[in-house]
Structure formats: structure tokens, C-alpha cells
Amino acid sequence: MYIRSLALASYRNYSQLSVSFDPGINILQGENAQGKTNILEAIFVAALAKSHRVVKDKQLIQIDKTFARVNVKVSKRTQDVELDFILSHKGKHGKINGLQQRRLSEYVGNLNVVMFAPEDLALVKGSPQVRRRFIDMELGQMSPIYLQHLTQYSQVLKQRNVLLKKLQVQTTSSSLMMMLDVLTEQLIIEAAVIMHKRAQFLQQLQQWAQVIHEKMSRKQEMLKLRYLPSVEVSDKENLSKIKEELYSAYKQKKMIEVKRGITLFGPHRDDMAISVNEMDVHTYGSQGQQRTAALSIKLAEIDLIYAETGEFPVLLLDDVLSELDRHRQSQLLETIDNRVQTFVTTTTTNELHQTVLEQAQTFYINQGTLEVTG
Ligand SMILES: Nc1ncnc2c1ncn2[C@@H]1O[C@H](COP(=O)(O)OP(=O)(O)OP(=O)(O)O)[C@@H](O)[C@H]1O
Ligand SMILES: [Mg+2]
């Protein structure tokens, strides 16, 4: 799939913008703070209904305006789709071909994107929360059902934590204890599906990431991804087994949770391990290894999304291409290989591979305006 055009209204530093893109490589060049990342972010927001940066939705709305609108026209293999994403101080909603969607989970997934930004190094270096966010976003754009389970899970989790807080002071209340059992059961139903899907996703992602990482590292390194659920389960691929084992884990830890007044384990505490040549990259990896590992994982998503949906996603590279050495730039180009529409932001084109420059359409960005330069 590729984005034919983008229109923005009151989005960050863009009052109005309307632009058509090339189905191949698009370079967005400009000095610092002119609005390069904002364009990539707007595309990401149109796809996933939230920013890739950890920000509040209302920060996306231009200062002193009441709403922001992102419109993208997407060409797919079999049809064209028009997406509208509207944000106001009251909330957000999405339209597909002019039709407002009841739920955001129905809107998300019509445009698939893979973003690689400087902060993605946190995928390797950062806290488990960053990796959970990554898994949820990526799985979410391929599976609306996953998103629904995730929403259900966090609602039940919230209720369960409120209840556990009450039980902390009223330990003997049998009615509260009964309520806890009911909520635990509901929590397990959602948790098991989430864990099952996460395990499958990481297994598939690893297969693609391994091949890419091997090429990136000139066959020197073997990348592995491993799902680390907060509850040890014997067979991560077996849904009913996960459920069974969750039941016994919650039963066993019930009184500890009551004492602590909080849900101590479940998908909200999961993590994934990333290793290179059997060594944890988080702890032992060099800066370059960490960067390459993060890039391999991101690029693997391109293949995974293609395998799952039959369409290549749109690749968004924020300030990262010029940071890569020649070999890695070439590997990346090989992965894209004219099949993947790519957006590249950069302050200067000096560091870019000649092949990229020859193929690309270049735009110059200056204070929230955009002009075609070549
Ligand atoms: N809600 C908003 N309303 C108006 N302007 C905003 C809003 N949010 C951010 N901006 C402005 O957008 C400008 C451009 O931001 P952006 O992150 O896109 O820059 P950039 O071109 O990617 O720069 P860099 O090269 O430093 O990464 C910033 O100067 C910022 O002040
Ligand atoms: Mg930027």
C-alpha cells in the first residue's frame, strides 16, 4: 500500500497542508524544528490513532485551535481508501471513506506503518514498558481483536486493583473475596488471549528479524527474541494451558495480592528479551549492536505485515537513515527494494546513499510549509 496524499488542518505547526507523495521514496529535508517529524507523526496518527511519541493527544492540536484533522488517501492492491482522523479537546474519532467508525479499534489497521525513530533505541535500552508498548502497537495494527482484548483487560485490571485496595483493609469480607474471584476469572480470560497472541507474534517476528539481522551484521550476529511473560507458562502456544496455569498462579498468590493491594502479575508486567549471540543486548550490547538490533526488529515488521495482510506497510524513517553506515543503508534499501513506500526525514542529504537520492522525490520543509524540490 502507499499514501497518495496527505492533508492536515491545525495539526502541530501545520495550519493547512495538502501534498501528494511518490509511491517510492520521499525525502523530507529541512532544518531543525521546521515540521519534518510532525509529518511522519501525522501519518502514524492516521494509521494508529495515537502518536508514536509519548505525548498527550491534545498536544497534537495546534496551539489555540480546538481541533486537528489528518486526512490520507491510501492506495491498496485492490482498492483505495480515504482515512480521516479528527482530534478535539473532547476526544478523537476516525472515518473510513467518510463513514465515522463506532470504535477506534475498527478504524485502526486500514493503513499499516512501520516507524523507525531515534527513540526506538529504547526498544532495546529502555524499560519493559517500552517493549510492551511496541508489541501492543504492532499487534494492534494487525489485529483489531487484540486491541479489544487489551482494552477489556485494562478495564478489569483497574477494577481488580480497586477491589484489592479495599480488601487490604477489609481482609475478612467474604462478599469482597467473592467479587475478587469473579474479577480474577474475567482477568484470566483476557490475559490468556493476550499472552497467546504476544507469544505467536514474537515467534513470527523473530523469524524475519533473524534473517535481516544476519545480513546487517555481515553474518556475524544471531538475533533472538524471546517472550517473557510475568507468569511462567509451560506452553506459550497453548491457549487452554495458559488459562489453566494462570488460574493456579492467581490462586496461589491470592493472599499476597490482597496483602499488597495490587495485581502483581499479568500481561501488564510482561517483557521480551532481545539477545545477540546468546547475550542480552539490553545489558551487554554495544551502542551499534543495540541500534542494529532495534532496526532489524523494525524492518522485520515489514515482512510480517506483508505475510499477515498481503500488503507492504509504509515505512517512516525519522532521522535514522543518515545515522546508518553505507553497508546498513544498502541492506535497508535491499529490504525496501522498490516495494515499500518510504518517508525519510533529514537535515542534510550529504550522508545519504546515492541510490536513495536518485530514486527519491525530495520535499523541502520550512516553518510548516512544504515544497517539492526534485
Ligand atoms: N501543538 C503545536 N502547535 C504548534 N506548533 C507545534 C505544536 N507542537 C509542536 N509544534 C512545533 O512544531 C515544530 C516542528 O517540530 P518537528 O518535531 O516536526 O521538527 P523537525 O523538523 O522534525 O525538527 P528536528 O530536525 O529538530 O527533529 C516545533 O518547533 C514545535 O514548536
Ligand atoms: Mg524531527
Short mmCIF file of C-alpha atoms and ligand atoms in Angstrom, two decimals:
data_model
loop_
_atom_site.label_atom_id
_atom_site.label_comp_id
_atom_site.label_asym_id
_atom_site.label_seq_id
_atom_site.Cartn_x
_atom_site.Cartn_y
_atom_site.Cartn_z
CA MET A 1 0.00 0.00 0.00
CA TYR A 2 1.09 3.58 -0.38
CA ILE A 3 -0.08 7.04 0.59
CA ARG A 4 -1.15 9.11 -2.41
CA SER A 5 -1.78 12.29 -0.49
CA LEU A 6 -1.86 13.86 2.93
CA ALA A 7 -3.90 16.84 4.13
CA LEU A 8 -3.56 18.45 7.54
CA ALA A 9 -5.57 21.09 9.36
CA SER A 10 -4.43 22.65 12.65
CA TYR A 11 -2.02 19.80 13.23
CA ARG A 12 1.02 20.84 15.33
CA ASN A 13 2.86 23.58 13.33
CA TYR A 14 0.76 22.99 10.17
CA SER A 15 -2.25 25.29 9.85
CA GLN A 16 -3.14 23.83 6.45
CA LEU A 17 -1.25 21.40 4.27
CA SER A 18 -2.09 19.40 1.19
CA VAL A 19 0.56 17.29 -0.52
CA SER A 20 0.88 14.34 -2.89
CA PHE A 21 3.58 11.74 -2.45
CA ASP A 22 5.63 9.40 -4.58
CA PRO A 23 4.86 5.66 -4.26
CA GLY A 24 8.61 5.09 -3.74
CA ILE A 25 11.00 7.07 -1.57
CA ASN A 26 10.07 10.53 -0.26
CA ILE A 27 12.75 12.64 1.40
CA LEU A 28 11.61 15.39 3.75
CA GLN A 29 14.51 17.76 4.15
CA GLY A 30 14.69 20.80 6.38
CA GLU A 31 16.43 22.43 9.31
CA ASN A 32 15.65 21.61 12.91
CA ALA A 33 12.19 22.40 14.28
CA GLN A 34 10.55 23.01 10.89
CA GLY A 35 7.99 20.18 10.97
CA LYS A 36 9.67 17.10 9.48
CA THR A 37 8.86 14.72 12.33
CA ASN A 38 5.38 16.23 12.54
CA ILE A 39 4.60 14.93 9.04
CA LEU A 40 5.71 11.40 9.88
CA GLU A 41 3.84 11.61 13.14
CA ALA A 42 0.66 12.71 11.33
CA ILE A 43 0.91 9.66 9.05
CA PHE A 44 1.46 7.45 12.08
CA VAL A 45 -1.53 9.03 13.83
CA ALA A 46 -3.75 8.47 10.78
CA ALA A 47 -2.75 4.79 10.94
CA LEU A 48 -2.81 4.05 14.66
CA ALA A 49 -4.99 6.78 16.20
CA LYS A 50 -2.17 7.82 18.51
CA SER A 51 1.27 9.32 18.25
CA HIS A 52 4.47 7.28 18.21
CA ARG A 53 5.86 9.79 20.69
CA VAL A 54 4.73 9.53 24.26
CA VAL A 55 2.54 12.62 24.24
CA LYS A 56 -0.97 13.64 25.20
CA ASP A 57 -3.39 13.67 22.26
CA LYS A 58 -4.22 17.32 22.74
CA GLN A 59 -0.59 18.29 22.14
CA LEU A 60 -1.16 17.29 18.50
CA ILE A 61 -3.73 20.06 18.10
CA GLN A 62 -2.23 23.36 17.02
CA ILE A 63 -1.90 25.78 19.91
CA ASP A 64 -5.05 27.93 20.32
CA LYS A 65 -7.09 25.70 17.95
CA THR A 66 -9.95 23.48 19.02
CA PHE A 67 -9.43 20.51 16.73
CA ALA A 68 -6.92 18.88 14.39
CA ARG A 69 -7.58 16.84 11.27
CA VAL A 70 -5.42 14.40 9.37
CA ASN A 71 -6.63 13.11 6.00
CA VAL A 72 -4.82 10.46 3.99
CA LYS A 73 -5.67 8.85 0.70
CA VAL A 74 -4.23 5.36 0.54
CA SER A 75 -3.83 3.12 -2.50
CA LYS A 76 -4.03 -0.58 -1.87
CA ARG A 77 -3.72 -3.55 -4.20
CA THR A 78 -7.44 -3.97 -4.64
CA GLN A 79 -8.96 -0.68 -3.58
CA ASP A 80 -8.32 2.90 -2.49
CA VAL A 81 -9.19 4.07 0.99
CA GLU A 82 -9.63 7.55 2.41
CA LEU A 83 -8.97 7.96 6.12
CA ASP A 84 -9.88 10.94 8.29
CA PHE A 85 -8.72 11.25 11.83
CA ILE A 86 -10.19 14.04 13.92
CA LEU A 87 -8.97 15.14 17.33
CA SER A 88 -10.68 17.65 19.55
CA HIS A 89 -10.35 18.55 23.21
CA LYS A 90 -13.31 16.23 23.84
CA GLY A 91 -11.85 13.15 22.18
CA LYS A 92 -10.94 11.54 18.90
CA HIS A 93 -12.60 9.59 16.12
CA GLY A 94 -11.83 8.09 12.76
CA LYS A 95 -13.65 7.93 9.43
CA ILE A 96 -13.13 5.39 6.68
CA ASN A 97 -14.31 6.63 3.26
CA GLY A 98 -16.32 9.31 5.02
CA LEU A 99 -18.04 6.90 7.39
CA GLN A 100 -17.47 7.53 11.06
CA GLN A 101 -16.36 4.37 12.91
CA ARG A 102 -18.01 3.45 16.17
CA ARG A 103 -14.79 2.25 17.75
CA LEU A 104 -11.19 3.22 17.21
CA SER A 105 -10.31 -0.48 17.01
CA GLU A 106 -12.42 -0.62 13.83
CA TYR A 107 -10.60 2.38 12.39
CA VAL A 108 -7.04 1.25 13.18
CA GLY A 109 -5.46 -1.19 10.75
CA ASN A 110 -6.57 0.32 7.44
CA LEU A 111 -3.21 1.95 6.95
CA ASN A 112 -0.17 -0.02 8.09
CA VAL A 113 3.01 1.79 9.01
CA VAL A 114 6.39 0.93 10.42
CA MET A 115 8.13 3.85 12.10
CA PHE A 116 11.78 3.92 12.94
CA ALA A 117 12.75 6.95 15.02
CA PRO A 118 15.72 7.79 17.26
CA GLU A 119 13.69 6.95 20.36
CA ASP A 120 13.28 3.38 19.08
CA LEU A 121 16.65 2.59 20.57
CA ALA A 122 14.65 2.49 23.80
CA LEU A 123 13.15 -0.72 22.47
CA VAL A 124 16.45 -2.32 23.37
CA LYS A 125 17.77 0.03 26.03
CA GLY A 126 14.59 1.07 27.79
CA SER A 127 12.20 -0.36 30.35
CA PRO A 128 9.82 -3.31 29.81
CA GLN A 129 7.02 -0.76 29.38
CA VAL A 130 8.58 0.42 26.10
CA ARG A 131 8.69 -3.13 24.76
CA ARG A 132 5.09 -3.81 25.83
CA ARG A 133 4.01 -0.63 24.08
CA PHE A 134 5.83 -1.77 20.94
CA ILE A 135 4.21 -5.21 20.98
CA ASP A 136 0.76 -3.73 21.59
CA MET A 137 1.04 -1.14 18.84
CA GLU A 138 2.34 -3.57 16.24
CA LEU A 139 -0.02 -6.38 17.07
CA GLY A 140 -2.84 -3.87 17.36
CA GLN A 141 -2.47 -2.62 13.81
CA MET A 142 -2.73 -6.19 12.51
CA SER A 143 -5.42 -7.40 14.86
CA PRO A 144 -8.38 -5.27 15.98
CA ILE A 145 -9.46 -8.21 18.18
CA TYR A 146 -6.19 -7.96 20.08
CA LEU A 147 -6.90 -4.27 20.75
CA GLN A 148 -10.35 -5.13 22.08
CA HIS A 149 -8.92 -7.74 24.46
CA LEU A 150 -6.32 -5.25 25.60
CA THR A 151 -8.97 -2.65 26.39
CA GLN A 152 -11.07 -5.23 28.26
CA TYR A 153 -8.02 -6.38 30.18
CA SER A 154 -7.07 -2.91 31.37
CA GLN A 155 -10.65 -2.22 32.45
CA VAL A 156 -10.86 -5.41 34.51
CA LEU A 157 -7.36 -4.79 35.86
CA LYS A 158 -8.40 -1.35 37.08
CA GLN A 159 -11.50 -2.74 38.83
CA ARG A 160 -9.49 -5.57 40.33
CA ASN A 161 -6.89 -3.18 41.73
CA VAL A 162 -9.59 -1.00 43.31
CA LEU A 163 -11.06 -4.12 44.90
CA LEU A 164 -7.68 -5.34 46.14
CA LYS A 165 -7.11 -1.94 47.77
CA LYS A 166 -10.43 -2.32 49.60
CA LEU A 167 -9.59 -5.88 50.64
CA GLN A 168 -6.28 -4.70 52.02
CA VAL A 169 -8.22 -3.03 54.86
CA GLN A 170 -11.24 -5.38 54.97
CA THR A 171 -9.48 -8.73 54.68
CA THR A 172 -12.33 -10.70 56.20
CA SER A 173 -15.13 -9.51 53.91
CA SER A 174 -16.41 -12.63 52.20
CA SER A 175 -18.51 -10.69 49.67
CA LEU A 176 -15.44 -8.76 48.54
CA MET A 177 -13.50 -12.03 48.35
CA MET A 178 -16.20 -13.48 46.11
CA MET A 179 -16.04 -10.43 43.90
CA LEU A 180 -12.30 -10.89 43.65
CA ASP A 181 -12.79 -14.42 42.33
CA VAL A 182 -15.19 -13.16 39.67
CA LEU A 183 -12.83 -10.42 38.54
CA THR A 184 -9.88 -12.80 38.56
CA GLU A 185 -11.78 -15.11 36.26
CA GLN A 186 -12.57 -12.24 33.87
CA LEU A 187 -8.97 -11.08 34.01
CA ILE A 188 -7.66 -14.54 33.16
CA ILE A 189 -9.89 -14.85 30.08
CA GLU A 190 -8.42 -11.63 28.62
CA ALA A 191 -4.88 -12.26 29.89
CA ALA A 192 -4.67 -15.69 28.30
CA VAL A 193 -5.65 -14.42 24.83
CA ILE A 194 -3.22 -11.51 25.09
CA MET A 195 -0.35 -13.76 26.18
CA HIS A 196 -1.13 -16.30 23.48
CA LYS A 197 -1.12 -13.64 20.77
CA ARG A 198 2.03 -11.97 22.08
CA ALA A 199 3.87 -15.30 22.07
CA GLN A 200 2.82 -16.03 18.48
CA PHE A 201 3.69 -12.51 17.34
CA LEU A 202 7.20 -12.57 18.81
CA GLN A 203 7.83 -16.03 17.41
CA GLN A 204 6.93 -14.82 13.88
CA LEU A 205 8.73 -11.50 14.26
CA GLN A 206 11.89 -13.28 15.33
CA GLN A 207 11.94 -15.42 12.18
CA TRP A 208 12.04 -12.35 9.97
CA ALA A 209 14.29 -10.32 12.26
CA GLN A 210 16.91 -13.06 12.36
CA VAL A 211 17.36 -13.08 8.59
CA ILE A 212 17.62 -9.29 8.41
CA HIS A 213 19.98 -9.03 11.37
CA GLU A 214 22.27 -11.66 9.91
CA LYS A 215 22.62 -9.59 6.73
CA MET A 216 23.00 -6.31 8.61
CA SER A 217 25.82 -7.74 10.72
CA ARG A 218 27.58 -9.44 7.78
CA LYS A 219 26.71 -12.86 9.15
CA GLN A 220 28.46 -12.10 12.46
CA GLU A 221 25.44 -11.98 14.70
CA MET A 222 22.45 -14.12 15.54
CA LEU A 223 19.46 -12.20 16.90
CA LYS A 224 16.87 -13.82 19.13
CA LEU A 225 13.62 -12.53 20.58
CA ARG A 226 12.01 -14.27 23.49
CA TYR A 227 8.67 -13.55 25.11
CA LEU A 228 8.99 -13.10 28.86
CA PRO A 229 5.53 -13.34 30.39
CA SER A 230 5.29 -12.26 34.02
CA VAL A 231 3.76 -15.64 34.81
CA GLU A 232 5.82 -18.64 33.77
CA VAL A 233 3.75 -20.85 31.47
CA SER A 234 4.90 -24.23 30.22
CA ASP A 235 3.48 -23.93 26.71
CA LYS A 236 3.09 -20.38 25.39
CA GLU A 237 1.39 -21.60 22.23
CA ASN A 238 -1.39 -23.44 24.01
CA LEU A 239 -4.29 -21.18 24.99
CA SER A 240 -6.11 -23.54 27.36
CA LYS A 241 -2.87 -24.48 29.07
CA ILE A 242 -2.09 -20.77 29.61
CA LYS A 243 -5.52 -20.32 31.17
CA GLU A 244 -5.09 -23.31 33.47
CA GLU A 245 -1.71 -22.16 34.66
CA LEU A 246 -2.94 -18.60 35.20
CA TYR A 247 -5.75 -19.97 37.39
CA SER A 248 -3.34 -21.79 39.64
CA ALA A 249 -0.89 -18.87 39.73
CA TYR A 250 -3.59 -16.37 40.81
CA LYS A 251 -4.94 -18.87 43.34
CA GLN A 252 -1.54 -19.38 44.83
CA LYS A 253 -0.71 -15.67 45.07
CA LYS A 254 -4.19 -14.52 46.11
CA MET A 255 -3.37 -13.64 49.69
CA ILE A 256 -0.12 -11.93 48.74
CA GLU A 257 -2.05 -9.74 46.30
CA VAL A 258 -4.63 -8.95 48.97
CA LYS A 259 -1.87 -8.01 51.38
CA ARG A 260 -0.15 -5.80 48.81
CA GLY A 261 -3.44 -4.37 47.49
CA ILE A 262 -2.48 -4.66 43.81
CA THR A 263 -2.43 -7.13 40.88
CA LEU A 264 1.14 -8.37 40.93
CA PHE A 265 1.37 -10.18 37.62
CA GLY A 266 -0.29 -10.49 34.22
CA PRO A 267 0.24 -9.03 30.72
CA HIS A 268 0.72 -5.54 32.23
CA ARG A 269 4.04 -6.81 33.62
CA ASP A 270 5.29 -8.76 30.57
CA ASP A 271 8.57 -8.19 28.78
CA MET A 272 10.59 -9.54 25.88
CA ALA A 273 14.26 -10.50 25.81
CA ILE A 274 16.45 -9.46 22.90
CA SER A 275 19.74 -11.28 22.57
CA VAL A 276 22.61 -11.26 20.10
CA ASN A 277 24.82 -14.34 20.00
CA GLU A 278 23.03 -15.52 23.14
CA MET A 279 23.94 -12.34 25.06
CA ASP A 280 21.29 -9.94 26.31
CA VAL A 281 21.68 -6.78 24.18
CA HIS A 282 20.00 -4.65 26.82
CA THR A 283 22.83 -5.36 29.26
CA TYR A 284 25.80 -6.31 27.13
CA GLY A 285 25.23 -4.82 23.68
CA SER A 286 27.39 -2.05 22.24
CA GLN A 287 25.66 1.11 21.01
CA GLY A 288 25.97 -0.10 17.40
CA GLN A 289 24.65 -3.57 18.24
CA GLN A 290 21.69 -2.09 20.05
CA ARG A 291 20.92 0.18 17.12
CA THR A 292 21.17 -2.67 14.61
CA ALA A 293 19.02 -4.95 16.75
CA ALA A 294 16.31 -2.29 17.01
CA LEU A 295 16.48 -1.69 13.25
CA SER A 296 16.28 -5.42 12.42
CA ILE A 297 13.21 -5.78 14.61
CA LYS A 298 11.56 -2.80 12.93
CA LEU A 299 12.40 -3.97 9.42
CA ALA A 300 11.11 -7.45 10.27
CA GLU A 301 7.72 -5.88 10.76
CA ILE A 302 7.61 -5.01 7.08
CA ASP A 303 7.79 -8.70 6.16
CA LEU A 304 5.47 -9.72 8.95
CA ILE A 305 2.78 -7.23 7.99
CA TYR A 306 3.11 -8.36 4.37
CA ALA A 307 2.77 -12.01 5.39
CA GLU A 308 -0.29 -11.21 7.51
CA THR A 309 -2.12 -8.76 5.27
CA GLY A 310 -0.77 -9.26 1.74
CA GLU A 311 0.21 -5.58 1.60
CA PHE A 312 3.52 -3.88 2.35
CA PRO A 313 3.26 -1.23 5.07
CA VAL A 314 4.54 2.33 4.67
CA LEU A 315 7.99 2.84 6.19
CA LEU A 316 8.69 6.01 8.17
CA LEU A 317 12.35 6.72 8.92
CA ASP A 318 12.80 9.70 11.20
CA ASP A 319 16.40 10.98 11.27
CA VAL A 320 17.78 7.46 11.12
CA LEU A 321 18.94 6.81 7.57
CA SER A 322 21.83 9.26 7.69
CA GLU A 323 22.94 7.69 11.00
CA LEU A 324 23.49 4.33 9.35
CA ASP A 325 26.76 3.33 7.72
CA ARG A 326 26.89 2.51 3.98
CA HIS A 327 26.52 -1.22 4.49
CA ARG A 328 23.42 -0.85 6.64
CA GLN A 329 21.91 1.74 4.29
CA SER A 330 22.41 -0.72 1.41
CA GLN A 331 20.83 -3.54 3.39
CA LEU A 332 17.91 -1.34 4.19
CA LEU A 333 17.48 -0.41 0.54
CA GLU A 334 17.56 -4.06 -0.36
CA THR A 335 14.78 -4.71 2.13
CA ILE A 336 12.68 -1.89 0.71
CA ASP A 337 13.56 -2.87 -2.86
CA ASN A 338 11.03 -0.59 -4.55
CA ARG A 339 8.19 -2.44 -2.85
CA VAL A 340 7.78 -0.26 0.21
CA GLN A 341 6.80 3.39 0.15
CA THR A 342 9.32 5.12 2.39
CA PHE A 343 9.47 8.53 4.06
CA VAL A 344 12.87 9.75 5.18
CA THR A 345 13.48 12.90 7.20
CA THR A 346 16.88 14.51 7.30
CA THR A 347 18.54 17.87 7.85
CA THR A 348 21.05 17.19 5.08
CA THR A 349 21.23 14.79 2.16
CA ASN A 350 25.06 14.58 2.31
CA GLU A 351 25.12 11.29 4.17
CA LEU A 352 22.52 9.58 2.02
CA HIS A 353 23.28 6.73 -0.32
CA GLN A 354 23.46 7.83 -3.96
CA THR A 355 20.83 5.25 -4.97
CA VAL A 356 18.37 6.75 -2.48
CA LEU A 357 18.89 10.25 -3.85
CA GLU A 358 18.47 9.16 -7.45
CA GLN A 359 15.20 7.36 -6.79
CA ALA A 360 13.65 9.77 -4.36
CA GLN A 361 11.23 12.63 -4.57
CA THR A 362 12.55 15.42 -2.33
CA PHE A 363 10.50 17.94 -0.37
CA TYR A 364 11.85 20.96 1.42
CA ILE A 365 10.19 21.82 4.72
CA ASN A 366 10.33 25.29 6.18
CA GLN A 367 8.22 26.51 9.12
CA GLY A 368 5.25 24.32 8.45
CA THR A 369 5.26 24.68 4.65
CA LEU A 370 6.40 22.12 2.17
CA GLU A 371 7.71 22.49 -1.33
CA VAL A 372 8.77 19.96 -3.95
CA THR A 373 12.40 20.37 -4.84
CA GLY A 374 13.24 17.40 -7.04
N1 LIG B 1 0.65 21.77 19.10
C1 LIG B 1 1.52 22.54 18.41
N2 LIG B 1 1.13 23.71 17.87
C2 LIG B 1 2.00 24.49 17.17
N3 LIG B 1 3.29 24.15 16.95
C3 LIG B 1 3.73 22.99 17.46
C4 LIG B 1 2.88 22.13 18.21
N4 LIG B 1 3.59 21.05 18.59
C5 LIG B 1 4.83 21.23 18.12
N5 LIG B 1 4.94 22.40 17.43
C6 LIG B 1 6.13 22.94 16.74
O1 LIG B 1 6.48 22.12 15.65
C7 LIG B 1 7.81 22.44 15.31
C8 LIG B 1 8.44 21.35 14.48
O2 LIG B 1 8.51 20.14 15.13
P1 LIG B 1 9.17 18.82 14.47
O3 LIG B 1 9.37 17.89 15.59
O4 LIG B 1 8.36 18.33 13.34
O5 LIG B 1 10.56 19.39 13.91
P2 LIG B 1 11.64 18.68 12.98
O6 LIG B 1 11.63 19.38 11.66
O7 LIG B 1 11.44 17.22 12.99
O8 LIG B 1 12.98 19.07 13.74
P3 LIG B 1 14.29 18.22 14.13
O9 LIG B 1 15.19 18.26 12.94
O10 LIG B 1 14.86 19.02 15.26
O11 LIG B 1 13.86 16.87 14.53
C9 LIG B 1 8.49 22.76 16.64
O12 LIG B 1 9.17 23.96 16.51
C10 LIG B 1 7.35 22.92 17.63
O13 LIG B 1 7.43 24.11 18.35
MG MG B 2 12.44 15.67 13.96
#
